[in-house]
Coordinates of C-alpha atoms (C1' of nucleotides) in Angstrom, one line a residue:
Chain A
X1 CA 6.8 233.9 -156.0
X2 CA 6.0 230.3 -155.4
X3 CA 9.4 228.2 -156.1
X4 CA 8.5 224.3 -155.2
X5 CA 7.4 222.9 -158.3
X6 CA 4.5 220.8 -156.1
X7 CA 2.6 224.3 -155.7
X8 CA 3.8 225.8 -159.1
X9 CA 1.6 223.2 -160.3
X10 CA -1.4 223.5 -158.2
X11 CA -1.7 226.7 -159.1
X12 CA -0.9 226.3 -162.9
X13 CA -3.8 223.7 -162.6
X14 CA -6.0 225.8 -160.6
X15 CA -6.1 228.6 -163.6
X16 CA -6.8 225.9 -166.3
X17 CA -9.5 223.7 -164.3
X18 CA -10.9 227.6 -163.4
X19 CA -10.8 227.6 -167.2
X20 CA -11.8 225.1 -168.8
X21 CA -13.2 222.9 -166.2
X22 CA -11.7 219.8 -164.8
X23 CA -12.5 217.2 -167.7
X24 CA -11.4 219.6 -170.5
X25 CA -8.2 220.5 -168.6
X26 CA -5.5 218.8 -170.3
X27 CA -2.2 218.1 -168.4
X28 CA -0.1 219.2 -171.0
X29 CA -1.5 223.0 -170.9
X30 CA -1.0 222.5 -166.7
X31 CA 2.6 221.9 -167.6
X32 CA 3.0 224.6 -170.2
X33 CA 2.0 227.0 -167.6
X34 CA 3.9 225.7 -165.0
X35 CA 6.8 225.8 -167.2
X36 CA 7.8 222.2 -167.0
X37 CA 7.4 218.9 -169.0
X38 CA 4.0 217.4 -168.7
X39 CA 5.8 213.9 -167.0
X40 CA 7.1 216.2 -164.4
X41 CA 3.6 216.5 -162.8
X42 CA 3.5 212.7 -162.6
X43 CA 6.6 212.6 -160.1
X44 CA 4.3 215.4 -158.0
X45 CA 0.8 213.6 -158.3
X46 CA -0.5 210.6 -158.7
X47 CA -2.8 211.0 -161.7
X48 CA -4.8 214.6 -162.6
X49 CA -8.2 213.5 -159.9
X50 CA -5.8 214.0 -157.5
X51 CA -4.5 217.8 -158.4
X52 CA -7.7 218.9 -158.0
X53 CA -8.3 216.8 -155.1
X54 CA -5.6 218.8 -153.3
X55 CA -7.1 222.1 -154.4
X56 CA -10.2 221.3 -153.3
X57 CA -8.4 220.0 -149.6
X58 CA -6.5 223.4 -149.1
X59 CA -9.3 225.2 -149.7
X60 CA -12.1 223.8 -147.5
X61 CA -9.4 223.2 -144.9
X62 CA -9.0 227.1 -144.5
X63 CA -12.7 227.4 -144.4
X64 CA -12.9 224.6 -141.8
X65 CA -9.9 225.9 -139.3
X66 CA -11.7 229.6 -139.9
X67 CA -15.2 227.8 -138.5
X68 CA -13.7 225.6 -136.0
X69 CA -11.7 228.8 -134.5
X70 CA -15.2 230.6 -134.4
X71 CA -16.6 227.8 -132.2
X72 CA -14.3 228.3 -129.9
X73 CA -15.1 231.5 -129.1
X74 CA -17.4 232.5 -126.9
X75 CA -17.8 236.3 -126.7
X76 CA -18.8 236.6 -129.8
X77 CA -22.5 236.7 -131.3
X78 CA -23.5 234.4 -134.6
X79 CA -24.0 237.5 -136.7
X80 CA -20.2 238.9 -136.0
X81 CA -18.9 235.7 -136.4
X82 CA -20.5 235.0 -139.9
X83 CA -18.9 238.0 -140.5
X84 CA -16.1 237.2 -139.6
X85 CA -16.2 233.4 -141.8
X86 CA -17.5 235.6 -144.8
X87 CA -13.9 237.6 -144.7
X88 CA -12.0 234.9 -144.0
X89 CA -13.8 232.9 -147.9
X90 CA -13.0 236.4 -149.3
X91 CA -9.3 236.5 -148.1
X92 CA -9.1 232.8 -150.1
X93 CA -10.7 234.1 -152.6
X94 CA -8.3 237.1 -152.8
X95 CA -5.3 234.8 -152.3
X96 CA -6.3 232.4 -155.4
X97 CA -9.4 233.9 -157.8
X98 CA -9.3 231.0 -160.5
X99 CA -9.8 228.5 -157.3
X100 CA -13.0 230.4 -156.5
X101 CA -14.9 228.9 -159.4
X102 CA -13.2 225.3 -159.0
X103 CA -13.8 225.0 -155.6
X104 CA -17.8 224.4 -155.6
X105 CA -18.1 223.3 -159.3
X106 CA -16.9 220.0 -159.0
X107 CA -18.4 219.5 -155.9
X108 CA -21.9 217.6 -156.0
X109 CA -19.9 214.9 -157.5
X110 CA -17.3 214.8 -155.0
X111 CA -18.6 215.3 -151.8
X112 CA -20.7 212.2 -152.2
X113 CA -18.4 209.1 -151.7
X114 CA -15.1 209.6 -153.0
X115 CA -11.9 210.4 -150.8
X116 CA -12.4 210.0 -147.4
X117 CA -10.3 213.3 -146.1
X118 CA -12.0 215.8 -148.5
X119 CA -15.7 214.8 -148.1
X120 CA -15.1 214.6 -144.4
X121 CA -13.6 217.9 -144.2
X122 CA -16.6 219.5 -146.4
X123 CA -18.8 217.6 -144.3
X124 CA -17.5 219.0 -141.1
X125 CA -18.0 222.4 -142.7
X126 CA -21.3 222.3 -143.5
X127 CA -22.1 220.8 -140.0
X128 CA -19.9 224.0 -138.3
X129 CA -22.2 226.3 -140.7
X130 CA -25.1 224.3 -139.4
X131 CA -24.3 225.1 -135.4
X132 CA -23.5 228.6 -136.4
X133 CA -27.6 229.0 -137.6
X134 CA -29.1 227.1 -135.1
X135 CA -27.1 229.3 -132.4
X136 CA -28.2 232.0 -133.8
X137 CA -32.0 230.6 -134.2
X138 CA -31.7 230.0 -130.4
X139 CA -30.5 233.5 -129.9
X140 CA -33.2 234.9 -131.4
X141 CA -31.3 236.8 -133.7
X142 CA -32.1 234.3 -136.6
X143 CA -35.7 233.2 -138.5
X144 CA -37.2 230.5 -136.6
X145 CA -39.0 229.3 -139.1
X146 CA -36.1 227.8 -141.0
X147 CA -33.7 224.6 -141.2
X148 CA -30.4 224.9 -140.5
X149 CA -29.2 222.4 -143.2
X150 CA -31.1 224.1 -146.0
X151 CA -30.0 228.0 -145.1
X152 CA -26.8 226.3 -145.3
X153 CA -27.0 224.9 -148.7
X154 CA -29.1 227.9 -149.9
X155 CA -25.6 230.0 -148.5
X156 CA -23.3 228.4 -149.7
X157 CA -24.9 227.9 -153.0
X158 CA -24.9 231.6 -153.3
X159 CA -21.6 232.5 -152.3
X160 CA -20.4 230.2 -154.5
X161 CA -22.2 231.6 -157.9
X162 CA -21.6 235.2 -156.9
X163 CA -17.8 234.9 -156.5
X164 CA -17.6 232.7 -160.0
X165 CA -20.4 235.4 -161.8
X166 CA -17.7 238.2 -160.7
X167 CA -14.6 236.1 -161.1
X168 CA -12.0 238.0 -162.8
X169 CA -13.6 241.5 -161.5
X170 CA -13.0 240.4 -158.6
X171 CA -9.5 242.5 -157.6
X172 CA -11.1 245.4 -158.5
X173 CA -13.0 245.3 -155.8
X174 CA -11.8 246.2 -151.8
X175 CA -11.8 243.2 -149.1
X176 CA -13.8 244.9 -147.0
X177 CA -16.6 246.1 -150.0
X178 CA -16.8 242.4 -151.0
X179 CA -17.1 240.9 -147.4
X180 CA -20.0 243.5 -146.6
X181 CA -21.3 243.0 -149.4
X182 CA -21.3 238.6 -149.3
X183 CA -22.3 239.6 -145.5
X184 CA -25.7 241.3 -146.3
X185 CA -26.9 239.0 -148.6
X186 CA -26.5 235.8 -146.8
X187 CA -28.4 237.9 -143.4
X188 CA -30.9 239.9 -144.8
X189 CA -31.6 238.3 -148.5
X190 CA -33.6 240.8 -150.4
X191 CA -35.1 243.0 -147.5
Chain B
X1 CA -45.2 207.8 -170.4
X2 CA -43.3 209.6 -172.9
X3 CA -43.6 207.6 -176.0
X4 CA -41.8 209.5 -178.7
X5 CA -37.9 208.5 -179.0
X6 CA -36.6 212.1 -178.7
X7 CA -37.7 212.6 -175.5
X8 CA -36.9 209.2 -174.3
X9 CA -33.0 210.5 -174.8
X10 CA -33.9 213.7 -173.0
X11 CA -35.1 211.7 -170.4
X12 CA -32.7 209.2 -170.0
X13 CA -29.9 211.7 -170.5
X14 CA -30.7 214.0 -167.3
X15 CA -31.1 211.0 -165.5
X16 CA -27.1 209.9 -166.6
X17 CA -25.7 213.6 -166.3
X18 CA -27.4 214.0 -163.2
X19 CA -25.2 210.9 -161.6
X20 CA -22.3 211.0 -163.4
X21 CA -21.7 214.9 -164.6
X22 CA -22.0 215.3 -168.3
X23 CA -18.2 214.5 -168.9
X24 CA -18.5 211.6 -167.6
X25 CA -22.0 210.3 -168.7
X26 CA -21.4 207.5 -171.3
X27 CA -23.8 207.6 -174.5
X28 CA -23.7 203.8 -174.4
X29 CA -25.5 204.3 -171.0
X30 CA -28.1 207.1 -171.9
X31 CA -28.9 204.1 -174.6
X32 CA -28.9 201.5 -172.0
X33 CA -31.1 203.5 -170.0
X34 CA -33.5 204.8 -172.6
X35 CA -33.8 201.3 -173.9
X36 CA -32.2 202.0 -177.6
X37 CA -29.1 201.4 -179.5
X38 CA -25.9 203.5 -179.1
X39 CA -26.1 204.5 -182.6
X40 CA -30.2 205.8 -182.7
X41 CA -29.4 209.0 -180.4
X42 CA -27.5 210.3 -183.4
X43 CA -30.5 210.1 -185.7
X44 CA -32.2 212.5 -182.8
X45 CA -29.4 214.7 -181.9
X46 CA -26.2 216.1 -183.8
X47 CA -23.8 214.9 -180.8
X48 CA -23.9 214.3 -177.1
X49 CA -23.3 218.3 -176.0
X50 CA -26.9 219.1 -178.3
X51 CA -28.6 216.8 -175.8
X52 CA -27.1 218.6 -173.0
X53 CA -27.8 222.1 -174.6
X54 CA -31.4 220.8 -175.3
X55 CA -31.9 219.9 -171.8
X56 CA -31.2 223.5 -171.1
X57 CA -32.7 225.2 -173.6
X58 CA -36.1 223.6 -172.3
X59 CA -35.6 224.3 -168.5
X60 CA -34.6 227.8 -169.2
X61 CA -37.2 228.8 -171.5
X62 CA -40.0 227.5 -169.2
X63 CA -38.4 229.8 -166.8
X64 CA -37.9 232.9 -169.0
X65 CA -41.1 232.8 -170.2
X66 CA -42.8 232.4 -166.6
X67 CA -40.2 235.9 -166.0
X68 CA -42.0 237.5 -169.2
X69 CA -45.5 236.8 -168.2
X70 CA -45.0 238.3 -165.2
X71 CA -43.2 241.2 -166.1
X72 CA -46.4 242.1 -168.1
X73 CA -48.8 241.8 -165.4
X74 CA -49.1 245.5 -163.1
X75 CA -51.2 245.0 -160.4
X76 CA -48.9 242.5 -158.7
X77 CA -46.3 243.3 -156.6
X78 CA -42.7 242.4 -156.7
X79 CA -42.8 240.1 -153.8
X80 CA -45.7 238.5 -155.0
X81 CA -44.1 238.2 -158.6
X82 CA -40.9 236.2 -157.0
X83 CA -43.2 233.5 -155.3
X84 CA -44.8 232.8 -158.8
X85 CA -41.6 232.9 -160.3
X86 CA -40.5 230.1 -157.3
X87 CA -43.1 228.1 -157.4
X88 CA -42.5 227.7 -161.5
X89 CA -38.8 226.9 -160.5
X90 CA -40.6 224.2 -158.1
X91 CA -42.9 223.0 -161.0
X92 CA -40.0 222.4 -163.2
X93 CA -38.2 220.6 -160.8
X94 CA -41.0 218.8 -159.7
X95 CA -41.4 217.7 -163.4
X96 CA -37.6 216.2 -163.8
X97 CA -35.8 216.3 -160.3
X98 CA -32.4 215.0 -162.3
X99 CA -32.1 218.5 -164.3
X100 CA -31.6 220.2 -160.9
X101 CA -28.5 219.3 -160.8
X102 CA -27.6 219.5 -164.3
X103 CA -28.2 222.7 -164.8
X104 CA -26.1 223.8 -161.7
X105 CA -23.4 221.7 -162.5
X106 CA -22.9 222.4 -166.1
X107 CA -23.8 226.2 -165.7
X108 CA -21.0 228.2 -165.4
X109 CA -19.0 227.4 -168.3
X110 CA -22.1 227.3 -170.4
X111 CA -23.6 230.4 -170.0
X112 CA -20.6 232.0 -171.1
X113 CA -19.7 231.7 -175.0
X114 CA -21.4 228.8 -176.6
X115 CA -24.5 228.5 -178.3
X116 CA -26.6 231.9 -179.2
X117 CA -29.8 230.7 -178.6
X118 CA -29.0 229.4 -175.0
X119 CA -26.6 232.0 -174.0
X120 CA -29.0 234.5 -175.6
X121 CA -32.1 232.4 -172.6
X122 CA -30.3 232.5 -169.7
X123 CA -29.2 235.7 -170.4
X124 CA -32.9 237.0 -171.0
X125 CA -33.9 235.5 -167.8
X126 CA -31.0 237.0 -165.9
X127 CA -32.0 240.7 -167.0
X128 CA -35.5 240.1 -166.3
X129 CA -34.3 239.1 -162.6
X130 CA -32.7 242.1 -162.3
X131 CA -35.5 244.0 -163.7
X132 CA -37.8 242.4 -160.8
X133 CA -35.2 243.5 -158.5
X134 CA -34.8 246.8 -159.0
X135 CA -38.9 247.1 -159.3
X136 CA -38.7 246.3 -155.6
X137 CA -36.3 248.7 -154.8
X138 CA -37.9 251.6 -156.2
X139 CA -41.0 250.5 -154.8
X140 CA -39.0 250.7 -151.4
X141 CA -39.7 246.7 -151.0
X142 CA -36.3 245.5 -150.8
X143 CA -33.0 247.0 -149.7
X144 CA -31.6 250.1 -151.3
X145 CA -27.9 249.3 -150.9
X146 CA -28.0 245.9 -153.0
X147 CA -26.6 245.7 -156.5
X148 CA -29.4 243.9 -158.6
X149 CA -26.9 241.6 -161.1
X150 CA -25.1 240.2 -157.6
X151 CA -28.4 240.0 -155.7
X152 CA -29.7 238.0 -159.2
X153 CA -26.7 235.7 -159.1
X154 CA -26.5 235.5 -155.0
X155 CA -30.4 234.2 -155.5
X156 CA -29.9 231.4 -158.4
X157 CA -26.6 230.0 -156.8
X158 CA -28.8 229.6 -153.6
X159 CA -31.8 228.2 -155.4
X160 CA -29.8 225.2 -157.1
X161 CA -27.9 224.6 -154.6
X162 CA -30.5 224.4 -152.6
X163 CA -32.2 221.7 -154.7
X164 CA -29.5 220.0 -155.7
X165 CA -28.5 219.2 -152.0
X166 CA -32.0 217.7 -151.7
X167 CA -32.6 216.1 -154.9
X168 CA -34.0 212.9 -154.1
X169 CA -35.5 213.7 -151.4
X170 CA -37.6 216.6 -153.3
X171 CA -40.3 215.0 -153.9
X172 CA -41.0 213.7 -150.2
X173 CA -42.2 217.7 -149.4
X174 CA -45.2 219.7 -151.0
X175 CA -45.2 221.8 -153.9
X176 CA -46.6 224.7 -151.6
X177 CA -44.0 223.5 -148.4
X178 CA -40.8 223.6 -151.3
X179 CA -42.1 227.4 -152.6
X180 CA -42.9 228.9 -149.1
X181 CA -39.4 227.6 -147.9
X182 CA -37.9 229.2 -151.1
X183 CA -39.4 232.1 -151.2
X184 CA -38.2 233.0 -147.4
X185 CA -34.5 232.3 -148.4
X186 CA -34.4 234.8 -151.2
X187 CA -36.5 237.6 -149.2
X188 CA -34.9 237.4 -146.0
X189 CA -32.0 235.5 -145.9
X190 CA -31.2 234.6 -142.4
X191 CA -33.2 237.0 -140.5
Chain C
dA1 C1' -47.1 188.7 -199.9
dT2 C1' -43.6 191.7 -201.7
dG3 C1' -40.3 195.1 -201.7
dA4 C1' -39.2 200.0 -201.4
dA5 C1' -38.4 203.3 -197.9
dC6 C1' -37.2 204.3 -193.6
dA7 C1' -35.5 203.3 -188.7
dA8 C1' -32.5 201.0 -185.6
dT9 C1' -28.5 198.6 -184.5
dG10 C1' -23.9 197.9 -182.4
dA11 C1' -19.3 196.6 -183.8
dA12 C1' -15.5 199.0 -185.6
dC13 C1' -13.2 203.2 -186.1
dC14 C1' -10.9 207.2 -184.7
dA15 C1' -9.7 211.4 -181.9
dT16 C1' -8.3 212.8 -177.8
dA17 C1' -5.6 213.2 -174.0
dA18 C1' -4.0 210.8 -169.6
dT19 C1' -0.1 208.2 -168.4
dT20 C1' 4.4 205.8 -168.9
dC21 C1' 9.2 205.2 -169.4
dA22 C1' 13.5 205.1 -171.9
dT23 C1' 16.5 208.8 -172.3
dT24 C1' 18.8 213.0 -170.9
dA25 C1' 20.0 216.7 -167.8
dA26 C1' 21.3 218.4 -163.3
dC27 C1' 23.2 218.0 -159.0
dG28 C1' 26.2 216.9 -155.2
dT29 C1' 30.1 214.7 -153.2
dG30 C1' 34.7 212.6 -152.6
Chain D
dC1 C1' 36.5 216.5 -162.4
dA2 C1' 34.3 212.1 -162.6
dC3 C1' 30.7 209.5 -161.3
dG4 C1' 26.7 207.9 -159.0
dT5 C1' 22.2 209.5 -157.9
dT6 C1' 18.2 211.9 -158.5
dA7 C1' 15.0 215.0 -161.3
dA8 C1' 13.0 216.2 -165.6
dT9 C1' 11.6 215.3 -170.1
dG10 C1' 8.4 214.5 -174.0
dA11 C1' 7.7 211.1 -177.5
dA12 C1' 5.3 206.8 -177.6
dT13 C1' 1.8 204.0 -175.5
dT14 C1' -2.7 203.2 -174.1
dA15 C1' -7.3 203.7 -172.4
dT16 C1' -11.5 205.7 -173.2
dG17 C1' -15.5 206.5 -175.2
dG18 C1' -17.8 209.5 -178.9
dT19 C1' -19.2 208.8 -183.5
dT20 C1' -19.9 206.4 -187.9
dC21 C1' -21.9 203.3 -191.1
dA22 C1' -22.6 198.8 -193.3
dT23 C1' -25.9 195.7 -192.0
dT24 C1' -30.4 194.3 -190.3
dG25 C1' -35.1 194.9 -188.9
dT26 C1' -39.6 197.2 -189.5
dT27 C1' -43.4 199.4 -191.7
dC28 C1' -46.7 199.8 -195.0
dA29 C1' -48.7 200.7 -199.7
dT30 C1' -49.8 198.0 -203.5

DNA sequence: ATGAACAATGAACCATAATTCATTAACGTG
DNA sequence: CACGTTAATGAATTATGGTTCATTGTTCAT
């Protein structure tokens, strides 16, 4: 059981911006969930942009120390480390469901200008995702006749709807079904 | 030109979702930008989510009813279906670049409840996805271990994604370039 | 040219919900 | 225990922007 009321709210506002969505969210159901007065969440945050704003940081900060670990290391082919990146969104997902379906919803709106620290860190993602398909291109192992920046946003585009399109079914399902699962249809698409 | 005032709003309105989100699109500014008063959208639409749920509405039935004709038509197969079916996706884009990426943004909590007719679309179009998928499977085109409603929502997440990461920049490629590119991402994923 | 019917306007209204802050409760220490 | 200090509260304030509607402009048949 969470007991600092910083992350009592985070994840009372993760379940109603999964919800509702992040304009709809009103503070005051944040706070009914959290258990405390609505006020409270103004001693924790400066305003409700930036709840989600950490939300969004914690969770592409995993994803980003899980792809810069992978860079590092070298005995280990592109395909087994997307594997490896597709557990590791899985295990976040596990940890959190209702962040699943904030995480890339708000996110053509945010990555643009905005905060400095969280488009950087999505930036760097994407760019670590990037490396990992053109390794694999030069390996041989991946299409040639593709752009790394485009698989990428084609990926995580459909990671992002399948996780929210099973959302609450999600538990139901084993770790290692759901990674397999995520794995084979971001390497071998249809066929 | 369009010339009638109804879709002047449409028009005007994707382009203001599009940049802003549709929370935070201002009516005053669809106005501005359509080149009317505040108060005339109300004499063509009930309240600012009908313009949003026509935007919708339009895009999606173009799409379901591209999914229809196809499924009626036997001597194609499914792999040839799904590049028809892409290259209408590309046409519709093509024809309003800004409802890309409203229809990604808004999707997830619209598809859900809300309006019958809509809901009662997308839903139509999912099926007939699934249908298309499961053709190929029999047929021994695609993969047998793939479960058709994830593979459906794997595919869409990646298409509008992919779009809506390019945008502006759509219309710089070809109408055949943008299809082939498509089409290759949802047969065979990265390799 | 006139005025009835219809269309358009945008300032004012109003609902919503984020944020503030005066007040109250809880805590720790001598 | 008393008292200062810090944390929490939620009713009141305020900002925002969707929506309304009294007013004004336009159209067109006579």
């Amino acid at each position: 059981m969470i007991d600092n009321k910083y992350d009592i709210i985070l994840d009372a506002a993760s379940q109603v911006f999964a919800c509702e969505g992040f304009h709809k969210a009103k503070i005051s159901k944040i706070a009914e969930i959290a258990g405390i007065g609505a006020g409270t969440i103004y001693l924790y945050f400066k305003n409700k942009e930036a709840i989600l704003e950490e939300i969004f940081l914690r969770s592409w900060s995993r994803i980003e120390s899980k792809l810069l670990e992978m860079k590092k290391i070298k005995n280990m082919t592109p395909l087994q480390k997307i594997a490896e990146i597709t557990g590791e969104i899985i295990e976040l997902i596990y940890s959190n469901v209702s962040v699943a379906k904030i995480l890339l919803y708000e996110y053509s709106f945010w990555n643009s200008n905005k905060k400095e620290k969280l488009s950087k860190t999505v930036e760097n993602s994407q760019k670590l995702i990037e490396e990992l398909i053109t390794d694999g291109i030069k390996a041989n192992i991946f299409r040639k006749d593709m752009n790394p920046k485009d698989a990428t946003m084609f990926i995580i585009g459909g990671v992002w709807f399948w996780i929210a399109s099973k959302s609450d079914d999600l538990l139901s399902y084993s770790k290692e079904e759901l990674t397999d699962t995520l794995f084979n249809y971001i390497i071998y698409g249809l066929k």
